[in-house]
Coordinates of C-alpha atoms in Angstrom, one line a residue:
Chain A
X863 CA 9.5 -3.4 -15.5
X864 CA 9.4 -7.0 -16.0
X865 CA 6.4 -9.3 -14.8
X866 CA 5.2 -12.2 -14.3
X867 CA 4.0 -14.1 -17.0
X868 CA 0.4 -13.3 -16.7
X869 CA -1.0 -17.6 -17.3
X870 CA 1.0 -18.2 -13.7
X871 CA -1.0 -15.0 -12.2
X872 CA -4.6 -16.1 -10.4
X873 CA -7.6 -13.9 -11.1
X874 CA -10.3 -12.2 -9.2
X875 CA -13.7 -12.3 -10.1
X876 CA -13.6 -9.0 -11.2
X877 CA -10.4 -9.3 -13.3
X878 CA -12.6 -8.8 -16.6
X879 CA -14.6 -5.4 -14.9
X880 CA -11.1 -4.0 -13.7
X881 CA -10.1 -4.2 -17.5
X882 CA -13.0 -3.1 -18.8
X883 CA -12.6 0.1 -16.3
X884 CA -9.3 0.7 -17.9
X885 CA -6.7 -0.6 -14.8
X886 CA -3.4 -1.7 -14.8
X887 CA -3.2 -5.2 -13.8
X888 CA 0.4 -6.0 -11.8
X889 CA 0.9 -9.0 -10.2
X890 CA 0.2 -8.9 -6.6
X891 CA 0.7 -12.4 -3.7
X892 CA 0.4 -14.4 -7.1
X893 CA -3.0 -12.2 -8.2
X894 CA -3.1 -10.1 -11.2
X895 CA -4.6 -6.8 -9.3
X896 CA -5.6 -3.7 -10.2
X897 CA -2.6 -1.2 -8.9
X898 CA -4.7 1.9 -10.6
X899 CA -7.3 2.9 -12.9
X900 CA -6.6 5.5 -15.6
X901 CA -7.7 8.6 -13.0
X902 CA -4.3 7.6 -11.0
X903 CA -3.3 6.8 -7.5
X904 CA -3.1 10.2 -6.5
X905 CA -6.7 11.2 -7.5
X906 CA -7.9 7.7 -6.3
X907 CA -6.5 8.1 -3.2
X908 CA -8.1 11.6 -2.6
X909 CA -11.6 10.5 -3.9
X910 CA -11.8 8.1 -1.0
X911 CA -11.2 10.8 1.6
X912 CA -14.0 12.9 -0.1
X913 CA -16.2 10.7 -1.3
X914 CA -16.5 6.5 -1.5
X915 CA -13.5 4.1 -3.1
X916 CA -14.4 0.5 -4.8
X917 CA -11.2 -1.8 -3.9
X918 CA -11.6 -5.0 -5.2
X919 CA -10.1 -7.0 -2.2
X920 CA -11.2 -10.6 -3.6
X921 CA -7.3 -12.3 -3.3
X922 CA -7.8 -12.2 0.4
X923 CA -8.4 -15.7 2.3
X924 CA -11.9 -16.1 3.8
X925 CA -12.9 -18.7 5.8
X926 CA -15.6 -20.4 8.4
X927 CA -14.7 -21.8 11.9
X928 CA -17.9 -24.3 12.6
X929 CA -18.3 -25.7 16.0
X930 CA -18.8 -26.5 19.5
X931 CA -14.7 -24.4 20.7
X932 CA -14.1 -22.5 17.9
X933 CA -14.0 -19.6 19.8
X934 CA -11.6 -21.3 22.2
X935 CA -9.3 -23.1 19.7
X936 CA -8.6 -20.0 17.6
X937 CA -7.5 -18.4 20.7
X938 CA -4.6 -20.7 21.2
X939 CA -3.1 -18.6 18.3
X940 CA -4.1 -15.2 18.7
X941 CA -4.0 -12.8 21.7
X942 CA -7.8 -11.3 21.0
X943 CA -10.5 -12.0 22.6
X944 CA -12.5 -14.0 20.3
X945 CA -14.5 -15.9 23.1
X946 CA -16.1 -13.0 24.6
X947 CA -16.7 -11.1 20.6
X948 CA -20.6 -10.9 20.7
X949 CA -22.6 -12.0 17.9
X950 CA -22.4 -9.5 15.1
X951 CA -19.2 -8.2 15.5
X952 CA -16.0 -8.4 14.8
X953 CA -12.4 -8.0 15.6
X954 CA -8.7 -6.9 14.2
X955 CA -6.0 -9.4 15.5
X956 CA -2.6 -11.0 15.3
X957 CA -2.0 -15.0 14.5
X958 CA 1.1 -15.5 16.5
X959 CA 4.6 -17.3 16.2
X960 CA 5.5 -19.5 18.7
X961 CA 8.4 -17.4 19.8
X962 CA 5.8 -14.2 19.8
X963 CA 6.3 -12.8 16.5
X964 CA 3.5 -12.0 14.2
X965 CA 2.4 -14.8 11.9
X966 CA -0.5 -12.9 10.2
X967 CA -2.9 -10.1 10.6
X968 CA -6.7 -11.1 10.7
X969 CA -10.0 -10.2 10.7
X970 CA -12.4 -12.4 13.1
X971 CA -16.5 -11.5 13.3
X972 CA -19.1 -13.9 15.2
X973 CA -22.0 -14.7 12.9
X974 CA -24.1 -16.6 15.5
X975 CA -23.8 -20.4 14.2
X976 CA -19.5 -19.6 13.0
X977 CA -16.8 -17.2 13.0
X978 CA -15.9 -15.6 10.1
X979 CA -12.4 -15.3 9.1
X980 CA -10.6 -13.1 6.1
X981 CA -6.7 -13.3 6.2
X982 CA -4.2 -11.5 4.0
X983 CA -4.0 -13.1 0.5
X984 CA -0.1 -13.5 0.6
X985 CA -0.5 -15.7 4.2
X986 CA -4.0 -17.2 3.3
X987 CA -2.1 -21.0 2.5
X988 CA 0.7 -21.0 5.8
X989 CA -2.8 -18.9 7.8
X990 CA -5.4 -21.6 7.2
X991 CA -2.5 -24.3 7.8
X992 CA -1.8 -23.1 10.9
X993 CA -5.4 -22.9 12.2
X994 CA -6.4 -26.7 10.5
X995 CA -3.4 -27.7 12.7
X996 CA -4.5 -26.2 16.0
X997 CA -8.2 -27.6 15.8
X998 CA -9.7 -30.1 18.2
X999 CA -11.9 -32.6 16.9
X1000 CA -15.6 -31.1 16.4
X1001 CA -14.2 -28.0 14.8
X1002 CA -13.6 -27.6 11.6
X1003 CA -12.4 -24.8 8.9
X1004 CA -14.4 -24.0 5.9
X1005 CA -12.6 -22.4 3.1
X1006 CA -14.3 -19.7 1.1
X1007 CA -12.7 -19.8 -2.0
X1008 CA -16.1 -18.9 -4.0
X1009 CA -16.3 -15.7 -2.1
X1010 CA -15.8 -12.2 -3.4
X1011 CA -14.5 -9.6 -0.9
X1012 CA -15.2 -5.6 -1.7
X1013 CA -14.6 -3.0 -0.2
X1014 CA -16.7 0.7 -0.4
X1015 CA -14.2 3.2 1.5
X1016 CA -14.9 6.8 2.3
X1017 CA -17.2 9.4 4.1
X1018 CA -20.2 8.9 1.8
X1019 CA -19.8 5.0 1.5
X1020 CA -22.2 4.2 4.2
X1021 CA -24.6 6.5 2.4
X1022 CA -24.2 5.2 -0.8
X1023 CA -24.7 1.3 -0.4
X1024 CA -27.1 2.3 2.5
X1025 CA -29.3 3.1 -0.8
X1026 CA -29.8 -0.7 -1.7
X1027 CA -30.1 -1.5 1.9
X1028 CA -31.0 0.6 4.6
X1029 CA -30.1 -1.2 7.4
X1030 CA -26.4 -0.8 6.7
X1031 CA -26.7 2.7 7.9
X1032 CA -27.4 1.3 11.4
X1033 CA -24.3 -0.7 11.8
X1034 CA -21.9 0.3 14.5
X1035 CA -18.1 0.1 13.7
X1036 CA -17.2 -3.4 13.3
X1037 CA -20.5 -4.5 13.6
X1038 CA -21.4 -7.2 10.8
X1039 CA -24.5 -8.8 9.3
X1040 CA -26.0 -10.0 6.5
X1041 CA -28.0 -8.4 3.8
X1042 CA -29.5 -8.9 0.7
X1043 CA -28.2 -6.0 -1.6
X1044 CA -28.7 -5.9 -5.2
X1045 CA -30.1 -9.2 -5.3
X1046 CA -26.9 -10.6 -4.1
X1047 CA -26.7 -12.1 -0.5
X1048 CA -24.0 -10.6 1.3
X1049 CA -21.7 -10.1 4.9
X1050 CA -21.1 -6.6 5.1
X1051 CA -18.9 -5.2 8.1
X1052 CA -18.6 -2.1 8.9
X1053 CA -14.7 -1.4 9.1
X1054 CA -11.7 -1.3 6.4
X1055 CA -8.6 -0.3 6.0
X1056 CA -8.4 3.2 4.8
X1057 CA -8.7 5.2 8.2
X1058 CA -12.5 6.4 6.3
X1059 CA -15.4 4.7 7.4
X1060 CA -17.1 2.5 5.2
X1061 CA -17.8 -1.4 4.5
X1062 CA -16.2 -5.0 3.1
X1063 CA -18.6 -6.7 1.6
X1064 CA -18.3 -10.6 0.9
X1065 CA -20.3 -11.7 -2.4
X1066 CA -20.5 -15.0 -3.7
X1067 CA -18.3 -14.9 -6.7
X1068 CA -20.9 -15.6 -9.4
X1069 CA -22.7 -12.1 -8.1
X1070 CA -19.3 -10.3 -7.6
X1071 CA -19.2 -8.2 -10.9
X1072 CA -23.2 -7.7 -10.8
X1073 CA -22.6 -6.6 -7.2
X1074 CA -19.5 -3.8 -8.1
X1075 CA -21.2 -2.8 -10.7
X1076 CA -24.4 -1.9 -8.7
X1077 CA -22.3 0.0 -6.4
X1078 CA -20.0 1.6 -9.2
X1079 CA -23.8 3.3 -10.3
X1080 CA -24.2 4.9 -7.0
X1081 CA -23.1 8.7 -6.6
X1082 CA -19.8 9.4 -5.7
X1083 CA -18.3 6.0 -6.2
X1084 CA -15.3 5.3 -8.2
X1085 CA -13.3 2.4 -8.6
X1086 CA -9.7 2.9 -6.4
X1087 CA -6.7 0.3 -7.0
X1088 CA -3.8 -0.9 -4.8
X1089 CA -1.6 1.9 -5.0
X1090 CA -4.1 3.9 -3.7
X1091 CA -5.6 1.2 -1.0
X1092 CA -1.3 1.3 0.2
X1093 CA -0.8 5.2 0.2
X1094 CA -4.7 5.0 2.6
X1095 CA -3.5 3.0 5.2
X1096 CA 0.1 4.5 5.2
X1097 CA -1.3 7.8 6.2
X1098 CA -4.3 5.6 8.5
X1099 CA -1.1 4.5 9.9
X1100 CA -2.0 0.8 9.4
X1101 CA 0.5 -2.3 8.9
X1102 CA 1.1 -4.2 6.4
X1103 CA 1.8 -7.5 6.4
X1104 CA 5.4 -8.3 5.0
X1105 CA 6.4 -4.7 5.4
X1106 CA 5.3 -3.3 9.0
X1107 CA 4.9 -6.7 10.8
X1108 CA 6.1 -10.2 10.0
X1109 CA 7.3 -13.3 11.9
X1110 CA 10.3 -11.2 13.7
X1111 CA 8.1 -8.1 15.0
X1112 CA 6.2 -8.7 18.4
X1113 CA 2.6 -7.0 19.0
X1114 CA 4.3 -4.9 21.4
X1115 CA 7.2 -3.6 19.4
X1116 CA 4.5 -3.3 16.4
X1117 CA 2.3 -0.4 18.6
X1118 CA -0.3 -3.3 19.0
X1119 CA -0.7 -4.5 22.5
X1120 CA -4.4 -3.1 21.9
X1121 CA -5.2 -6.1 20.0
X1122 CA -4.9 -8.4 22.9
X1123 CA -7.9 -9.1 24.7
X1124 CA -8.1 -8.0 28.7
X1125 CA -8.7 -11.3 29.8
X1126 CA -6.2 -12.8 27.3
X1127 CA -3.6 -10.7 29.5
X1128 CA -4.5 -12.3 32.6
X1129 CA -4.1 -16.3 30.9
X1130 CA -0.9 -15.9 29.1
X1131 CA -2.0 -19.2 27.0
X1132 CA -1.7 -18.2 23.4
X1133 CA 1.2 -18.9 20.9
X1134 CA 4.3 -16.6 21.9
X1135 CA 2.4 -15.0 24.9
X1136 CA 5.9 -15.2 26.9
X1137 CA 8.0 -12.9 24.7
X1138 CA 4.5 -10.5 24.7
X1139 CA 4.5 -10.8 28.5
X1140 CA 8.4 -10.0 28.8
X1141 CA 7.9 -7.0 26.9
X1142 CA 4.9 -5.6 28.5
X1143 CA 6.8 -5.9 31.5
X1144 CA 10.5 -4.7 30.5
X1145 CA 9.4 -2.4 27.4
X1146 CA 10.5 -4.2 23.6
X1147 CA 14.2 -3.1 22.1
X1148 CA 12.5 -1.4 19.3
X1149 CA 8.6 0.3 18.6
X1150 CA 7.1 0.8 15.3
X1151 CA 6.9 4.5 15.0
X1152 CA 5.4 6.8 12.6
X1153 CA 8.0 8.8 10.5
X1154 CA 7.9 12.0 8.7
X1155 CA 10.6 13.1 6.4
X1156 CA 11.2 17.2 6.1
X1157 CA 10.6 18.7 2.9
X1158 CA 9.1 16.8 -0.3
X1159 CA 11.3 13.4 -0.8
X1160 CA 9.8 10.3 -0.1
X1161 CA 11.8 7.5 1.9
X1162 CA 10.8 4.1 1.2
X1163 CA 11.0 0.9 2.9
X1164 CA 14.4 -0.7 3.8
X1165 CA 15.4 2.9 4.0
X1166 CA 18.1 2.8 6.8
X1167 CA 16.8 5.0 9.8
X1168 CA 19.5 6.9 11.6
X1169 CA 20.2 9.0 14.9
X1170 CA 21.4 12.0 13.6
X1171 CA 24.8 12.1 12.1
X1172 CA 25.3 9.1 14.3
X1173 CA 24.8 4.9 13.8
X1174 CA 21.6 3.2 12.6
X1175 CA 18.9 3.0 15.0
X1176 CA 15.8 1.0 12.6
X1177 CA 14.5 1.0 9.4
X1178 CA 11.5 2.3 7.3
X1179 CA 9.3 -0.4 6.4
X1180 CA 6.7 1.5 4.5
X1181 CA 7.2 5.4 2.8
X1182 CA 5.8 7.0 0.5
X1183 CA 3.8 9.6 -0.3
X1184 CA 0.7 11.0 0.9
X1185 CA -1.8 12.3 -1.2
X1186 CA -3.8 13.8 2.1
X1187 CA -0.8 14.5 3.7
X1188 CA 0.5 16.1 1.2
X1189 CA 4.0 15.3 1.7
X1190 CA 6.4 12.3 2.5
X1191 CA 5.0 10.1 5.2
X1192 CA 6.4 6.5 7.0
X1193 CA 6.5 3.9 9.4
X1194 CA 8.9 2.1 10.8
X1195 CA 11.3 0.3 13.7
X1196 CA 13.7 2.7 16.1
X1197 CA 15.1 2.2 19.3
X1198 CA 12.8 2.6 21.9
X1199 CA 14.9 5.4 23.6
X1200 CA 14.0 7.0 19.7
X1201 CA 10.6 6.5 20.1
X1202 CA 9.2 9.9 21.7
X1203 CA 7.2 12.1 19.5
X1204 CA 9.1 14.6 17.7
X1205 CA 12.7 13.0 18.2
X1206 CA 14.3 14.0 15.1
X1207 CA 16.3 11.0 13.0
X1208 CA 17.9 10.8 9.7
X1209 CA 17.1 8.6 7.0
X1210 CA 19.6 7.4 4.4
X1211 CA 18.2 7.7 1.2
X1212 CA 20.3 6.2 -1.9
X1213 CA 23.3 7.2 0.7
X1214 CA 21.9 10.8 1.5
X1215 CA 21.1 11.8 4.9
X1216 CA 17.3 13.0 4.7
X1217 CA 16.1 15.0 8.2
X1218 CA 12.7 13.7 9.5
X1219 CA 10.8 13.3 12.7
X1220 CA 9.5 10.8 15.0
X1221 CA 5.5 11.8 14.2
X1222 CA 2.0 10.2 16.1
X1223 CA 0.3 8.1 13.6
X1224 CA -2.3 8.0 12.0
X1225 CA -1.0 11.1 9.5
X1226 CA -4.5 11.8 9.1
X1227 CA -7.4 11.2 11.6
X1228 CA -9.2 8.0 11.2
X1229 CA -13.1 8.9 10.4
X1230 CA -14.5 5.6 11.4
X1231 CA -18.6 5.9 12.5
X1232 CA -18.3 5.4 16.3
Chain B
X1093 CA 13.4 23.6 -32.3
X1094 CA 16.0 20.4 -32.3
X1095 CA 14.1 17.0 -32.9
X1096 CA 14.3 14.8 -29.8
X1097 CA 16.0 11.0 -29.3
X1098 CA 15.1 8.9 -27.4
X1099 CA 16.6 6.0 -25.2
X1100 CA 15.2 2.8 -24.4
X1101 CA 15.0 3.5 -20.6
X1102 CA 12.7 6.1 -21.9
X1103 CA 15.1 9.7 -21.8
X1104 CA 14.3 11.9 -24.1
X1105 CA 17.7 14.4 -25.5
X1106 CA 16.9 17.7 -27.4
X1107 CA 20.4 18.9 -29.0
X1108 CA 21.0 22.7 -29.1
X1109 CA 24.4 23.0 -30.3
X1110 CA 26.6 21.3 -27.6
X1111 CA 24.2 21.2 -24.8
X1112 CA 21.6 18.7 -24.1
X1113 CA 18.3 18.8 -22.6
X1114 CA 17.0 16.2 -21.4
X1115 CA 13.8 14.7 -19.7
X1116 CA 11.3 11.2 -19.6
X1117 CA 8.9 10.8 -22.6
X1118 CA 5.4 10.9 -22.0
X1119 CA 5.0 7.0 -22.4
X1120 CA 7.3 7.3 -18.7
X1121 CA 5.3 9.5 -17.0
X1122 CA 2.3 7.9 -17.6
X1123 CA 3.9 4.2 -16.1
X1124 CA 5.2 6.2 -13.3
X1125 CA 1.8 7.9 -12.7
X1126 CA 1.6 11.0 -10.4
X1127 CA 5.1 12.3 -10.1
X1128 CA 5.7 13.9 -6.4
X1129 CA 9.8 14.2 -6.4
X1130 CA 12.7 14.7 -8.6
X1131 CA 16.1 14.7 -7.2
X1132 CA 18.3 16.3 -9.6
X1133 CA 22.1 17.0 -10.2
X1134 CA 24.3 19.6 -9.0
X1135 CA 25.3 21.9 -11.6
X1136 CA 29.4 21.1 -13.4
X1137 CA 28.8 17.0 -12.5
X1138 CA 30.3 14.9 -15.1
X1139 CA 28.6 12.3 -16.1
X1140 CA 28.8 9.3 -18.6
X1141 CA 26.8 7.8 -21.1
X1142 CA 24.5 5.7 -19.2
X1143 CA 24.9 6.9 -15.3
X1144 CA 22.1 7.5 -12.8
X1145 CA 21.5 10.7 -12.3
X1146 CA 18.1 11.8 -11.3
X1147 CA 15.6 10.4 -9.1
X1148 CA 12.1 10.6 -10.1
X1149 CA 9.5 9.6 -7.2
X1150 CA 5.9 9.0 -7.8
X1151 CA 3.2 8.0 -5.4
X1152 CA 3.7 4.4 -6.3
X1153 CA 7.7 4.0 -6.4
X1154 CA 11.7 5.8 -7.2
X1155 CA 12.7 5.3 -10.6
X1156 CA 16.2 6.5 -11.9
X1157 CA 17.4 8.5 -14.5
X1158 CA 20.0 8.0 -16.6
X1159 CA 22.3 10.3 -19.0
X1160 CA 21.6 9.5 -22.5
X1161 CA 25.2 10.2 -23.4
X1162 CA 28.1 11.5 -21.5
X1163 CA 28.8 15.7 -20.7
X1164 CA 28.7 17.8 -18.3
X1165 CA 25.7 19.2 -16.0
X1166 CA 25.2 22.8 -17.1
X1167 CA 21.9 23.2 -15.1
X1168 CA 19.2 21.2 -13.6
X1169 CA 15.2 22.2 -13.5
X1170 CA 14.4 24.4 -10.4
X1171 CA 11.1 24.4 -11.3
X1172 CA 10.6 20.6 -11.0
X1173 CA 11.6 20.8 -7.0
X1174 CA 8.4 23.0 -6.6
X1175 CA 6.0 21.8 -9.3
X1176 CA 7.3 18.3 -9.6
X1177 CA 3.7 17.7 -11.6
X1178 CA 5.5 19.3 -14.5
X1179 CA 6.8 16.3 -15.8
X1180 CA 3.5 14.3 -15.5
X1181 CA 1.3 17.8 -17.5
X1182 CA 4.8 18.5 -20.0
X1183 CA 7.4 15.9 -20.1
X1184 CA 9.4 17.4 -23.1
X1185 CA 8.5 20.9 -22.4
X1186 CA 8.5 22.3 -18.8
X1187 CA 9.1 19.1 -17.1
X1188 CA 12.8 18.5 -18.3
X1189 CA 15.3 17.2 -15.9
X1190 CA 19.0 18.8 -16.1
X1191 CA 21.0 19.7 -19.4
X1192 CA 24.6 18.5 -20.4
X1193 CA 27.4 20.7 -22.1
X1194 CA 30.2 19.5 -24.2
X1195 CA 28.2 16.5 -25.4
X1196 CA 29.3 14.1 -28.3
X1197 CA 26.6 15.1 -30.8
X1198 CA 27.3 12.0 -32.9
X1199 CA 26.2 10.1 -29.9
X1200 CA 23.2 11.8 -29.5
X1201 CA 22.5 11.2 -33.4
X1202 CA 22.9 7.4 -32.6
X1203 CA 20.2 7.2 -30.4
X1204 CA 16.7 6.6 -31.4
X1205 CA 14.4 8.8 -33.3
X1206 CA 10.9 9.5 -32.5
X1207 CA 9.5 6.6 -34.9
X1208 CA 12.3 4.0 -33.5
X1209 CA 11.0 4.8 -30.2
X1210 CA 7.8 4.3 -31.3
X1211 CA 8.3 1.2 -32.9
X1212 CA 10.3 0.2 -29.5
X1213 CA 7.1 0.8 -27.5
X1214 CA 5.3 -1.3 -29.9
X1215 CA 7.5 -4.1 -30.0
X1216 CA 7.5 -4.0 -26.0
X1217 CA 3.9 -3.7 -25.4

C-alpha cells in the first residue's frame, strides 16, 4: 500500500472535517481525498440510494467564462449546445481532441452575466489551457480556485437542504441558481453524479466546513467518500474520466452522441467534429457497453473482454462491485457487432475465463427529479 | 487452540499438527473494507512459501493472498463463496481462507507472533 508522501498531496477545504469524521485520506489527481469514512463504502454507497450522501467534490476545477462570445468560443471545443443553454441551466458535455477524441468531461450552466464551468480535477490544468487558448479577445476565463464544490446525493437530499432554503425544492433537473443557505452564498444545481437526484453546491472556501457541517446536521445525511461516489456512478452507468473516456474514445463509441447539441449536428464546426460525423454516419469500430459478469466475482478495469472461447474483442474500463446491484457490474469497449443487449462475452480475469453479458446501463434506474 | 503467526502481508497461520489454517488478520480486513469475493484454491494444490493463492475482492479493489509457508491445499472455505462478509465479521474464526497439510512446522514457528505483528503494525503506521 504505498502513498504518496502526504506534504506533495494538495488539500480540500474540508481536509480537517474529513479527519475529524474519521476518513481515510488516499491521494487522489494530486488531492488527499476522503476514499471512506469508518461506516464503509458499501454502507455509504447504500445510504445514498436511501437517503442523502455528503461528497466532498472540492478538487474539481471551477471556473467563469465572462463576455461578449463566450457562449460561441466555448463551442469551438465542445459539441453541446452552449449558445442556445438558457439562463439557469446547465449542461453535461465533452471538450474535444482535435482528431475527435474526448479531451474532458464538463459541466457548463448560464448564470445570466457568465457561464459557469466545473471540470474534472485530474484535467482542470490541460482543461483551462485549452479553453484560455481558444478565446477571442473580450472573453476571458476566471479561475475559481477559492471555491468549494459539495455535493448532497440521494432521494431525500432535495428535502433536506430544501430546509435552509426553500426554493431549492423548485429547481428542475439541471436547473441552477443562487441561494443564500446557511449564511453562506452559494450556486446550487440540481444534478450529480450518482444516478439519485440531488445538488452540487459551490461555497466559497472560507464557508466550506461551516457549510458541510450545516448540511451534515440535517436528517438523513451522512458523509459518503470516493469509493462509494465510483461504485454510484458505475451502477448510474456514468464515465469516468481516465477510465471510460479519454483522448482515444470518440462521443459516439463512448454511448454519448446525446451530448451534442441538434444544431451542433447541422454545423460540424467544433474540435474533432469530422471523426464524430464519420461515425454517426458509418457506425464507430467499438461502443462502450455495460457489462455484467455471472455469479459474484468482480472484473476490473483493463480486464481483457473476450468473445467466447474465441479472440479479444475490448476491454473493461471500470468493474466493480455494486452495492445496489448487488453483484459484479462494468463498463467497457467491444466490437460493435458485440454490442447488442444480452450478447454473452468472456472476461479474462488473472487469466480465467469469467462468463458475463452485454447488459443496458444504467444497472440501476437513474432517480433524477424530472 | 494453536496460537496464530502472522506474516507481514498480513496472513494469519493457526498450526494443528501438520495442517495450517490460514486467513487475513483483522488489521486487513479492515484496509480492504467490505469484502464481496474470495477466489480460493482447489483442494491437493501445492504451493510454496510465499505464492499467490487466493483472491480477496472488496468494493474498493483485488488483493492477493499469499501462503505463509509451503504445503499442500487440504481444503479451502466453502463458506466464504456464499458469505464472503465472513472475513470482514471473523477474520481468524469463520472467515479463514484454505488450509495446508504436510507443512514445515519450524517455518511456521519462524514467523511472527501476535506481539511482533503488533509491533510491525506500529512501526508501519
Amino acid at each position: 500500500m504505498a502513498e504518496t508522501p502526504a506534504e506533495s498531496l494538495l488539500e480540500t477545504p474540508l481536509a480537517s472535517l474529513h479527519r475529524e469524521l474519521g476518513a481515510r485520506m488516499v491521494p487522489f489527481a494530486g488531492y488527499a481525498m476522503p476514499v471512506q469514512y469508518p461506516a464503509g463504502i458499501m454502507q455509504e454507497h447504500l445510504h445514498c440510494r436511501a437517503a442523502a450522501a455528503l461528497f466532498d467534490v472540492s478538487h474539481m476545477g471551477q471556473a467563469e467564462l465572462v463576455g461578449e462570445g463566450a457562449a460561441k468560443a466555448l463551442e469551438a471545443l465542445t459539441p453541446a449546445d452552449v449558445q442556445g443553454l438558457k439562463p439557469n441551466r446547465q449542461r453535461y458535455g465533452l471538450l474535444m481532441t482535435i482528431t475527435g477524441g474526448v479531451f474532458d468531461d464538463f459541466m457548463v450552466a448560464n448564470l445570466g452575466d457568465r457561464l459557469f464551468l466545473v471540470v474534472n480535477a485530474s484535467r482542470k490544468a490541460e482543461d483551462f489551457a485549452l479553453i484560455e487558448a481558444a478565446l477571442p479577445a473580450g472573453v476571458s476565463l476566471r479561475l475559481l480556485p477559492d471555491r468549494a464544490l459539495i455535493a448532497l446525493q440521494g432521494p431525500q437530499a432535495v428535502a433536506a437542504i430544501a430546509t435552509l432554503a426553500p426554493g431549492i425544492a423548485s429547481l428542475p433537473f439541471m436547473g441552477i441558481a443562487p441561494f443564500e443557505i446557511a449564511g453562506v452564498n452559494a450556486i446550487v444545481s440540481r444534478s450529480g453524479y450518482t444516478g439519485e437526484d440531488g445538488v452540487e453546491v459551490s461555497v466559497p472556501a472560507e464557508s466550506a466546513e461551516r457549510f458541510a457541517r450545516a448540511l451534515l446536521a440535517l436528517p438523513g445525511v451522512q458523509p459518503a467518500g470516493l469509493g462509494a461516489r465510483d461504485s454510484l456512478r458505475l451502477e448510474a452507468g456514468l464515465c469516468l474520466y481516465g477510465n471510460d473516456i479519454d483522448e482515444t474514445t470518440s462521443p459516439v463509441e463512448a454511448g454519448l452522441v446525446w451530448t451534442i447539441g441538434k444544431r451542433r449536428r447541422t454545423e460540424w464546426n467544433f474540435a474533432g467534429a469530422d471523426r464524430v460525423r464519420d461515425e454517426l454516419d458509418n457506425g464507430a469500430k467499438r461502443l462502450r457497453v455495460g457489462i455484467r459478469p455471472e455469479g459474484r466475482q468482480p472484473a476490473r478495469a483493463h480486464t481483457p473482454v473476450h468473445a467466447p472461447g474465441g479472440a479479444q474483442v475490448g476491454e473493461i474500463t471500470s468493474g466493480g462491485f455494486g452495492p445496489s446491484a448487488n453483484g459484479p457490474v462494468a463498463m467497457g469497449y467491444v466490437a460493435r457487432d458485440l454490442a447488442a443487449d444480452g450478447t454473452p462475452l468472456e472476461l479474462m480475469v488473472r487469466g480465467k475465463p469469467l462468463a458475463a453479458r452485454v447488459a443496458p446501463l444504467p444497472f440501476i434506474p437513474h432517480r433524477y427529479a424530472r | 487452540m494453536a496460537e496464530l503467526r502472522f506474516t507481514k502481508d498480513h496472513e494469519w497461520i493457526r498450526l494443528e499438527g501438520d495442517v495450517a489454517t490460514i486467513g487475513i488478520t483483522d488489521h486487513a480486513q479492515n484496509a480492504l473494507g467490505d469484502v464481496v469475493f474470495v477466489d480460493l484454491p482447489e483442494a491437493g494444490r501445492e504451493v510454496t512459501a510465499g505464492e499467490a493463492c487466493a483472491v480477496v475482492e472488496s468494493v474498493k479493489a483485488a488483493s492477493d493472498v499469499y501462503a505463509p509457508v509451503a504445503g499442500r491445499v487440504r481444503e479451502s472455505n466453502a463458506a466464504l463463496t456464499d458469505n464472503p462478509a465472513l472475513v470482514n465479521s471473523s477474520p481468524t474464526g469463520e472467515g479463514w481462507f484454505f488450509k495446508l497439510e504436510g507443512v514445515d512446522t519450524s517455518a511456521v514457528a519462524a514467523l511472527m507472533d501476535e506481539n511482533a505483528y503488533n509491533a510491525f503494525l506500529e512501526s508501519a503506521a
